Tab-separated table of C-alpha atoms in Angstrom:
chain	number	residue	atom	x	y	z
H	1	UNK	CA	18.249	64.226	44.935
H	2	UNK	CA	20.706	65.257	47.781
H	3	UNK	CA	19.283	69.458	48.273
H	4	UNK	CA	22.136	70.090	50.999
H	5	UNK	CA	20.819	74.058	51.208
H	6	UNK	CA	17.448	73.195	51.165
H	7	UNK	CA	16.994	71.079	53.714
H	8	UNK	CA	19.732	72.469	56.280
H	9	UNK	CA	17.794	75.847	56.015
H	10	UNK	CA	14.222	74.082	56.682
H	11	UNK	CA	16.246	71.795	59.547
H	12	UNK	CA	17.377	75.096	61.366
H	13	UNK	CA	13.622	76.647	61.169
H	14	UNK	CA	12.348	72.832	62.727
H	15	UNK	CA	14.789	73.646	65.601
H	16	UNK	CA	13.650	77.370	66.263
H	17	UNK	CA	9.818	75.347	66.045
H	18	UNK	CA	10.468	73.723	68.427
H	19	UNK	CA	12.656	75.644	70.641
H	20	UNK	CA	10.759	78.684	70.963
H	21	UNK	CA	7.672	76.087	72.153
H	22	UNK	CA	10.198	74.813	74.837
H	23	UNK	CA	11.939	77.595	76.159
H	24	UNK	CA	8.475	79.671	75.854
H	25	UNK	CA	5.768	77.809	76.703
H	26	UNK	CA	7.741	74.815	78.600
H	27	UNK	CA	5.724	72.110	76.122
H	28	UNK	CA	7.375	69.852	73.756
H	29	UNK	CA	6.355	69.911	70.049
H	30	UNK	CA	4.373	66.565	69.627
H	31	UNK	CA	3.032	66.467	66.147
H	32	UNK	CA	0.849	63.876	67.114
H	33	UNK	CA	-0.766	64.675	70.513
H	34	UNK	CA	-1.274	68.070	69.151
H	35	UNK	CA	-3.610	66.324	66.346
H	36	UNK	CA	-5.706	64.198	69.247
H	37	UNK	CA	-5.867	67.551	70.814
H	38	UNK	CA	-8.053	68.720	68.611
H	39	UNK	CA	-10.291	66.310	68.438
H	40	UNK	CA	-10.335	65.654	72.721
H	41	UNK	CA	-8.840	68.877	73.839
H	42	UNK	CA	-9.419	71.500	71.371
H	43	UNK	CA	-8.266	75.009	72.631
H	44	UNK	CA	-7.134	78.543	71.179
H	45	UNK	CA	-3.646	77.286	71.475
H	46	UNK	CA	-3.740	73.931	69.718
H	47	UNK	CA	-5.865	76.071	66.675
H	48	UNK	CA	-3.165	79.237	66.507
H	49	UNK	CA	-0.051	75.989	66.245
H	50	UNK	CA	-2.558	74.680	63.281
H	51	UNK	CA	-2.988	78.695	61.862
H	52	UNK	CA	0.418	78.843	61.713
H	53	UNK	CA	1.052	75.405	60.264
H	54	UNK	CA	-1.776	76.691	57.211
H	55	UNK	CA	-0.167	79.940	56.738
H	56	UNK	CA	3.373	78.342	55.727
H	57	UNK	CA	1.505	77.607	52.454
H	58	UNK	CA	0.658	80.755	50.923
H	59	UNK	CA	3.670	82.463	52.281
H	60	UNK	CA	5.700	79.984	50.406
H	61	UNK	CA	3.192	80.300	46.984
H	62	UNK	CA	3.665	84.092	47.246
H	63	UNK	CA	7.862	83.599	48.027
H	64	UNK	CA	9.005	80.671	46.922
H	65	UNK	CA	6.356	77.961	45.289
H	66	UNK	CA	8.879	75.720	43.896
H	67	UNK	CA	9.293	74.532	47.504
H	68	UNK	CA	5.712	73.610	48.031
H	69	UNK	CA	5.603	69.855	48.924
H	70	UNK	CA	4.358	68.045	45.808
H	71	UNK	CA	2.407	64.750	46.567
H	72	UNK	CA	1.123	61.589	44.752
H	73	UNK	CA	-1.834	61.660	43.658
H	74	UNK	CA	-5.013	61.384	46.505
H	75	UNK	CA	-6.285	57.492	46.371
H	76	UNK	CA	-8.214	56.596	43.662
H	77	UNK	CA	-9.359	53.292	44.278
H	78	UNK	CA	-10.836	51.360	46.928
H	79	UNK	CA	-7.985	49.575	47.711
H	80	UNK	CA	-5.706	52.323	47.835
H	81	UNK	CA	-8.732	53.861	50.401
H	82	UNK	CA	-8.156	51.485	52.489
H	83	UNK	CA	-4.882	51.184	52.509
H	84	UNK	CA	-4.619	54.944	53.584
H	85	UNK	CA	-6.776	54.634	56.494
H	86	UNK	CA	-4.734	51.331	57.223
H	87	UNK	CA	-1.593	53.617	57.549
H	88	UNK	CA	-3.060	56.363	59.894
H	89	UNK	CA	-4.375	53.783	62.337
H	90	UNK	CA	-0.743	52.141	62.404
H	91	UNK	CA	0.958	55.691	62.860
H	92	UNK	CA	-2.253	56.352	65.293
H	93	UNK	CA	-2.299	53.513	67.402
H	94	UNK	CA	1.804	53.389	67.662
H	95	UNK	CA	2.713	57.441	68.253
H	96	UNK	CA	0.008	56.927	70.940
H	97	UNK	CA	1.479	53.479	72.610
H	98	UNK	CA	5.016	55.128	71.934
H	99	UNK	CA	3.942	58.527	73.245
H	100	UNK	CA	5.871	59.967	70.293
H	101	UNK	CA	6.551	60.391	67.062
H	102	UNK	CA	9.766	61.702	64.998
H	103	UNK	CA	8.958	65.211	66.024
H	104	UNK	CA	8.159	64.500	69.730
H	105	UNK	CA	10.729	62.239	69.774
H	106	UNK	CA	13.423	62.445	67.404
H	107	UNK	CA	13.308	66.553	67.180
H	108	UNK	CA	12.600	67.034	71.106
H	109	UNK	CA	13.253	63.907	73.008
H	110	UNK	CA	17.000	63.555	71.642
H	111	UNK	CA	17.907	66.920	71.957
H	112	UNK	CA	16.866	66.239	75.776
H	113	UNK	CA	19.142	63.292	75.878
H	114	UNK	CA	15.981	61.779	76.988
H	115	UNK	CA	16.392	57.403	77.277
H	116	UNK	CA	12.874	57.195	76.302
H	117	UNK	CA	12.958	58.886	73.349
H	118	UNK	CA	16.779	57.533	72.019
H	119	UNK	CA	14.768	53.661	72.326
H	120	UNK	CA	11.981	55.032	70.300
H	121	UNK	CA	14.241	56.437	68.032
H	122	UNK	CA	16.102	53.297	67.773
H	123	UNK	CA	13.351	50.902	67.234
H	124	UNK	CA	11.252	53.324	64.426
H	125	UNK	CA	13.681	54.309	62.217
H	126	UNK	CA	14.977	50.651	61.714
H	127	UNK	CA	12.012	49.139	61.538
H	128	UNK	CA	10.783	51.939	59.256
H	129	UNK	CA	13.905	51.319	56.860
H	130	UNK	CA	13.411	47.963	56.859
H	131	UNK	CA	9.654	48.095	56.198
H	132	UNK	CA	10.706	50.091	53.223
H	133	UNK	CA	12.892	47.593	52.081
H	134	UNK	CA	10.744	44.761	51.926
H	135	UNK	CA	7.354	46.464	50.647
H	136	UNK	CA	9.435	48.573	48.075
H	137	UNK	CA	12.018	46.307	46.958
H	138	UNK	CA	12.791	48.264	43.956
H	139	UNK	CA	13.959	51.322	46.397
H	140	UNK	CA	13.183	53.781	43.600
H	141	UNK	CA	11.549	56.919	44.442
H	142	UNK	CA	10.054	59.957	42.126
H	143	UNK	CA	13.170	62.061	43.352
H	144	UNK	CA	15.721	59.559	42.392
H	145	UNK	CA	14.607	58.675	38.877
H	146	UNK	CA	17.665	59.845	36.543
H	147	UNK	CA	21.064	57.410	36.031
H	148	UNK	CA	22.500	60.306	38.514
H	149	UNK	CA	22.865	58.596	41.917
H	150	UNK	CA	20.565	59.941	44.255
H	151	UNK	CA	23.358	61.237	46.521
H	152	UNK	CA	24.451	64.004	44.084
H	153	UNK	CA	23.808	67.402	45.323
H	154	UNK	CA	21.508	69.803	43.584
H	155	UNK	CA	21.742	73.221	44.976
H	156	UNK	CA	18.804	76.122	44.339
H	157	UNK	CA	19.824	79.457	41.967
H	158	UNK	CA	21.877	82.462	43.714
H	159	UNK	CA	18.666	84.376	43.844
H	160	UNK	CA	16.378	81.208	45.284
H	161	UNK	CA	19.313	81.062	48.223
H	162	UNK	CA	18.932	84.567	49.082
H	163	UNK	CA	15.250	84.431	49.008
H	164	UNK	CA	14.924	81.422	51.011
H	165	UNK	CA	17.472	83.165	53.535
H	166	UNK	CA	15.775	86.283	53.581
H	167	UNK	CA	12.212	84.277	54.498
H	168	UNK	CA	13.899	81.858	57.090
H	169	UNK	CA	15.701	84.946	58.976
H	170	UNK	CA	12.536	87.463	58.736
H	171	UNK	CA	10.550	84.256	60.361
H	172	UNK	CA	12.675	83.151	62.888
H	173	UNK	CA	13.196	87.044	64.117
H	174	UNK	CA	9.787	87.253	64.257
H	175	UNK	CA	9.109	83.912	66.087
H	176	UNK	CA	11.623	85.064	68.968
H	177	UNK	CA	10.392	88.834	69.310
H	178	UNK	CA	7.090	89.059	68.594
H	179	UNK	CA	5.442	86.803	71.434
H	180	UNK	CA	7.930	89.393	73.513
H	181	UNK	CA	6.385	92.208	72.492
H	182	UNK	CA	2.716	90.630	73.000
H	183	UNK	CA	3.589	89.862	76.355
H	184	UNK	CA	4.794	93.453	77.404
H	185	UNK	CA	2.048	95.166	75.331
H	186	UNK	CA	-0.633	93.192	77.225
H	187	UNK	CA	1.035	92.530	80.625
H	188	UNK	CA	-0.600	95.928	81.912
H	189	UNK	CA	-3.874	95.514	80.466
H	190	UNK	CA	-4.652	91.623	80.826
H	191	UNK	CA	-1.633	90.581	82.913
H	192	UNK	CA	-1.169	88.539	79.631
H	193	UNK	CA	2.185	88.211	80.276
H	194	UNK	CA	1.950	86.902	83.816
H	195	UNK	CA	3.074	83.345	84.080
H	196	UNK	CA	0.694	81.982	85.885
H	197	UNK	CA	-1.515	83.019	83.039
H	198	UNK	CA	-2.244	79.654	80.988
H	199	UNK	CA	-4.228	81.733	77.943
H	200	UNK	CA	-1.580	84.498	77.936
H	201	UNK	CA	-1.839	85.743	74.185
H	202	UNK	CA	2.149	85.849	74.349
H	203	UNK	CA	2.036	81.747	74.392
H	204	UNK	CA	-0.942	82.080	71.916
H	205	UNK	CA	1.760	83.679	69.951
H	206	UNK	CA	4.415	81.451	70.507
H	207	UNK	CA	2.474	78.755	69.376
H	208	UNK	CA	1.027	80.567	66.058
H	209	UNK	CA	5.002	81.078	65.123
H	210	UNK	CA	5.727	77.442	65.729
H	211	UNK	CA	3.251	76.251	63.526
H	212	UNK	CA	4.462	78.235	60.748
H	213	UNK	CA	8.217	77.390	61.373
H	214	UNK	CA	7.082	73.840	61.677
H	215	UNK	CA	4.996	74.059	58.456
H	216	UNK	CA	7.868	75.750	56.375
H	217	UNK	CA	10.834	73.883	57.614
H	218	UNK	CA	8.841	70.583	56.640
H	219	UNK	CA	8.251	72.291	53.379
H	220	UNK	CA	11.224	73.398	53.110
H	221	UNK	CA	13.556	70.434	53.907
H	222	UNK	CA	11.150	68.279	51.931
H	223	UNK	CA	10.754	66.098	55.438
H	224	UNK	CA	6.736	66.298	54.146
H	225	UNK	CA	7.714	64.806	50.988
H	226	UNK	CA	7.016	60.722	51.336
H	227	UNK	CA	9.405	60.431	48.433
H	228	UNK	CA	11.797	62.199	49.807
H	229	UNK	CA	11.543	60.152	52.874
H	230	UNK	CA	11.637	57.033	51.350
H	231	UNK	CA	14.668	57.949	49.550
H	232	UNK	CA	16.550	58.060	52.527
H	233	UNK	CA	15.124	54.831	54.085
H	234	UNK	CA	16.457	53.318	50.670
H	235	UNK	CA	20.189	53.456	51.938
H	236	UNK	CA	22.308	50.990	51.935
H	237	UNK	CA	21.599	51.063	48.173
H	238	UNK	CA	23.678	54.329	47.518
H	239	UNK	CA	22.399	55.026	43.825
H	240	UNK	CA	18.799	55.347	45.307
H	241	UNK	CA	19.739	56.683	48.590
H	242	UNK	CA	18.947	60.919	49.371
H	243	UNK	CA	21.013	61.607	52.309
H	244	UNK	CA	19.272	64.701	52.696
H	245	UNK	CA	17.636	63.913	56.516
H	246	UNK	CA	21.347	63.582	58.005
H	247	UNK	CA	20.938	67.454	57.766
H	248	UNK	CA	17.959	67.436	59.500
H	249	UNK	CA	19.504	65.698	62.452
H	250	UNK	CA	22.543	67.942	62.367
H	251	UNK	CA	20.955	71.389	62.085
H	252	UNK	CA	17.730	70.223	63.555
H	253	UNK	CA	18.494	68.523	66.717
H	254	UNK	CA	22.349	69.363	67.199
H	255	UNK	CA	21.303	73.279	68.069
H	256	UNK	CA	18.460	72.392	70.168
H	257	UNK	CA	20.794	69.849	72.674
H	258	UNK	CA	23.395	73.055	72.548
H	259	UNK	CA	20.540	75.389	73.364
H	260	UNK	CA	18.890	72.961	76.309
H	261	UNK	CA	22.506	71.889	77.514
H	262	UNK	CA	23.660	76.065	78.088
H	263	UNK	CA	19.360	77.144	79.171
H	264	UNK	CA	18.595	74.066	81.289
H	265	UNK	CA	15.395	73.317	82.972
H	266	UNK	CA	16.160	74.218	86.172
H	267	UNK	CA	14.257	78.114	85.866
H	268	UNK	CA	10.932	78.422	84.071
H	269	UNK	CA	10.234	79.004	80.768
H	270	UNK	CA	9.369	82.777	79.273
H	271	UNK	CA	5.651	82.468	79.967
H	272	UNK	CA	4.842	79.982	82.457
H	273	UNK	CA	5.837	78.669	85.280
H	274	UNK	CA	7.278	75.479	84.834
H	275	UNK	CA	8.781	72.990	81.918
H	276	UNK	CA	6.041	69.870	80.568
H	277	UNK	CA	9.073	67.249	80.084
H	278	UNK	CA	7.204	64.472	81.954
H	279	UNK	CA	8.334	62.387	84.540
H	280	UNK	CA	8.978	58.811	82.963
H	281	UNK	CA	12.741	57.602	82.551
H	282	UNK	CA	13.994	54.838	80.317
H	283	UNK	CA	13.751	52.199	83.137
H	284	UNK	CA	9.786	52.978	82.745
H	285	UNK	CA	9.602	51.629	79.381
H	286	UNK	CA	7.082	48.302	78.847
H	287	UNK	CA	6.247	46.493	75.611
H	288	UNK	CA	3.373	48.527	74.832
H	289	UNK	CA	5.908	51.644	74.031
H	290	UNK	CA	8.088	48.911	72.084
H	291	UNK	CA	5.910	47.560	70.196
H	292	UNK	CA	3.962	51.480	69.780
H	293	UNK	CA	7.306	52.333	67.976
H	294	UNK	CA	8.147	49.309	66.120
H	295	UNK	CA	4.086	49.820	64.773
H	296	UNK	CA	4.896	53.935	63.874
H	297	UNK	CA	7.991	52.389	62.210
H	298	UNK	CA	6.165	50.074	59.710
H	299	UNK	CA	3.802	52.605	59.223
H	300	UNK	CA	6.096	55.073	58.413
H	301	UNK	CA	8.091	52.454	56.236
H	302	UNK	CA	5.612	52.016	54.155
H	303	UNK	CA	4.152	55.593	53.588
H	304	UNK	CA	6.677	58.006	54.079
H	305	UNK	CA	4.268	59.906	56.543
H	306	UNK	CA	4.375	60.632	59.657
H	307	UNK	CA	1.938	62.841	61.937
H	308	UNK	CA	3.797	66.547	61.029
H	309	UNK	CA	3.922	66.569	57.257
H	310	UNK	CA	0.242	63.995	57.303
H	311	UNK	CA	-1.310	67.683	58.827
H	312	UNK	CA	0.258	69.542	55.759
H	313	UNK	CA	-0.944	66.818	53.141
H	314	UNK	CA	-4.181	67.014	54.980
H	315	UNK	CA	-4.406	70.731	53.727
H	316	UNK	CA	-3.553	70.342	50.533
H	317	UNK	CA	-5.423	66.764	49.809
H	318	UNK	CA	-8.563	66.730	51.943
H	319	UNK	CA	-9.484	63.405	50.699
H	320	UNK	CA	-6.125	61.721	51.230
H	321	UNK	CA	-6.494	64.070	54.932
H	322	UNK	CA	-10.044	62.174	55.552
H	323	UNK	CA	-9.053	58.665	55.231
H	324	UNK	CA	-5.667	59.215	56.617
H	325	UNK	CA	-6.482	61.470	59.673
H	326	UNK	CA	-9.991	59.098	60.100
H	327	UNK	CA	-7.551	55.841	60.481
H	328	UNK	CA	-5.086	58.396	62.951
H	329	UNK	CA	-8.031	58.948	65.351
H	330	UNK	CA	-9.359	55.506	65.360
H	331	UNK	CA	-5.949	53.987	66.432
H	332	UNK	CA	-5.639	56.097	69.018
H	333	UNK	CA	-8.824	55.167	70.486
H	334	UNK	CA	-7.842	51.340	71.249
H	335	UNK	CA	-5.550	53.332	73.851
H	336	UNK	CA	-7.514	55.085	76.555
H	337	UNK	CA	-4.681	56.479	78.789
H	338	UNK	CA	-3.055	59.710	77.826
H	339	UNK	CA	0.713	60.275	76.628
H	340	UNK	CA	2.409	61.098	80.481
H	341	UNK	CA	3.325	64.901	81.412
H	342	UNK	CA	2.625	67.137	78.574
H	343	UNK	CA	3.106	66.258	74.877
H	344	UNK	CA	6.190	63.598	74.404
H	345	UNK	CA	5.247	63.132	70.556
């Protein structure tokens, strides 16, 4: 069902995600180089983003559990094994050939007004809906079960509201201040806070907060819910159809182009010297990106998971996380060059 407060609260925390990480630490928030990363660049940084992502789960049991994701069951059968690792090498191999996912993407690349990223954009999400058509032609989703259209709004209790509020604000205040304070308390010490200072503890910190605003607004908007997802790849058929991620491109991406249009990238970020956008344009684009995105699309389509909430699924479904994550890494290994300039996705 349509959960209009819900998901425009967990939208806004996916912007602050990933705009402290930009205007901090001059890196875009690729779900899905951050996961290679740990496998072929593991550092203190990519591990404090994953902390962070971990630690939105029993900060929401202890606040607010009813927004925990709730999944399908973990496979059970061979075929459904397979099938799993079928999906993560899809998403695997096309993020990779794409340099992007809907977080690298869709979340950054858009709010950049970046060519690259609108074409990626533009070929997932309609191949994704119409993957979704054709493997689920039934459209119906556990969130859209009742004879109430799926478009009807549910909203949370008075005291749920003011609790989920309470925990966005307290997080996002603490997200924008306390890598500040790190920085001054170690600048004299360490010269932590010195930008040409790649372990500084204040981008250590910036990352740990992104990971957690990440984690909880994918909770929290129900973007980590594949039923969720699918709902809204069901539309045109309205009766099946959850609106819900049209809030996550308004309050998600909308505040982050009004926030890079008024900053810029013409100074450096808080705590280094210089922005990783990357230094491809849309006239760069070739057929392995094309067909990278159409490949994330169908994969996508057909699971409702993408490389963000597949990390949060991972954590609470280890075996799903195996054979997903296992078929993730192998796809990325057919490609042996690297995503260009920083993490695009």
């Amino acid at each position: 069902m349509f959960t209009p407060v819900e998901t425009t609260i967990g939208a806004f925390l996916l912007h602050q995600a990933t705009s402290i990480l930009l205007h901090n630490n001059g890196t875009i928030l690729g779900a899905s180089e951050y996961m290679r990363r740990v496998v072929s660049k593991p550092t203190f940084g990519v591990a404090a983003f994953f902390a962070g992502m971990i630690a939105s789960f029993p900060l929401l049991r202890l606040t607010l559990p009813e927004l925990l994701t709730r999944y399908p069951p973990s496979p059970s059968t061979s075929g459904s094994a397979v099938m799993t690792v079928a999906m993560g090498l899809l998403v695997g191999w096309g993020t990779k050939a794409a340099h992007g996912c809907t977080s690298g993407h869709m979340l950054c690349g858009l709010s950049r007004l970046s060519g690259r990223s609108a074409l990626a954009v533009a070929i997932f999400f309609p191949v994704a809906l119409t993957t979704h058509h054709l493997v689920h032609p039934s459209l119906m989703t556990s969130v859209c079960t009742s004879d109430v259209p799926c478009y009807t709004a549910t909203y949370p209790t008075q005291a749920a509201t003011t609790s989920l509020i309470a925990l966005a604000a307290v997080t996002i205040a603490s997200g924008r201040l306390i890598p500040r304070i790190v920085a001054r308390l170690t600048k004299n010490t360490k010269n932590a806070g010195d930008k040409s200072d790649d372990t500084s503890l204040a981008r250590h910190a910036t990352e740990l907060f992104a990971g957690l605003e990440f984690g909880l607004g994918l909770h929290i908007s129900q973007m980590s819910n594949p039923a969720k997802v699918a709902a809204f790849l069901s539309f045109p058929r309205l009766e099946v159809w959850d609106p819900s991620m049209m809030l996550v491109i308004a309050f998600g991406i909308l505040p982050s182009l009004l926030e890079n249009l008024s900053k810029g990238f013409s100074k450096s970020p808080r705590f280094t010297t210089k922005y990783e956008l990357g230094n491809k344009t849309f006239a760069d684009t070739d057929w392995k990106m094309v067909l990278g995105a159409a490949a994330f699309g169908v994969g996508w389509g057909m699971s409702g998971t993408c490389p963000g909430p597949a990390v949060l699924r991972s954590i609470a479904q280890p075996a799903w996380g195996l054979l997903w994550m296992g078929g993730f890494w192998l796809g990325g290994m057919f490609l042996s060059e690297e995503p260009e300039g920083g993490m695009c996705g």
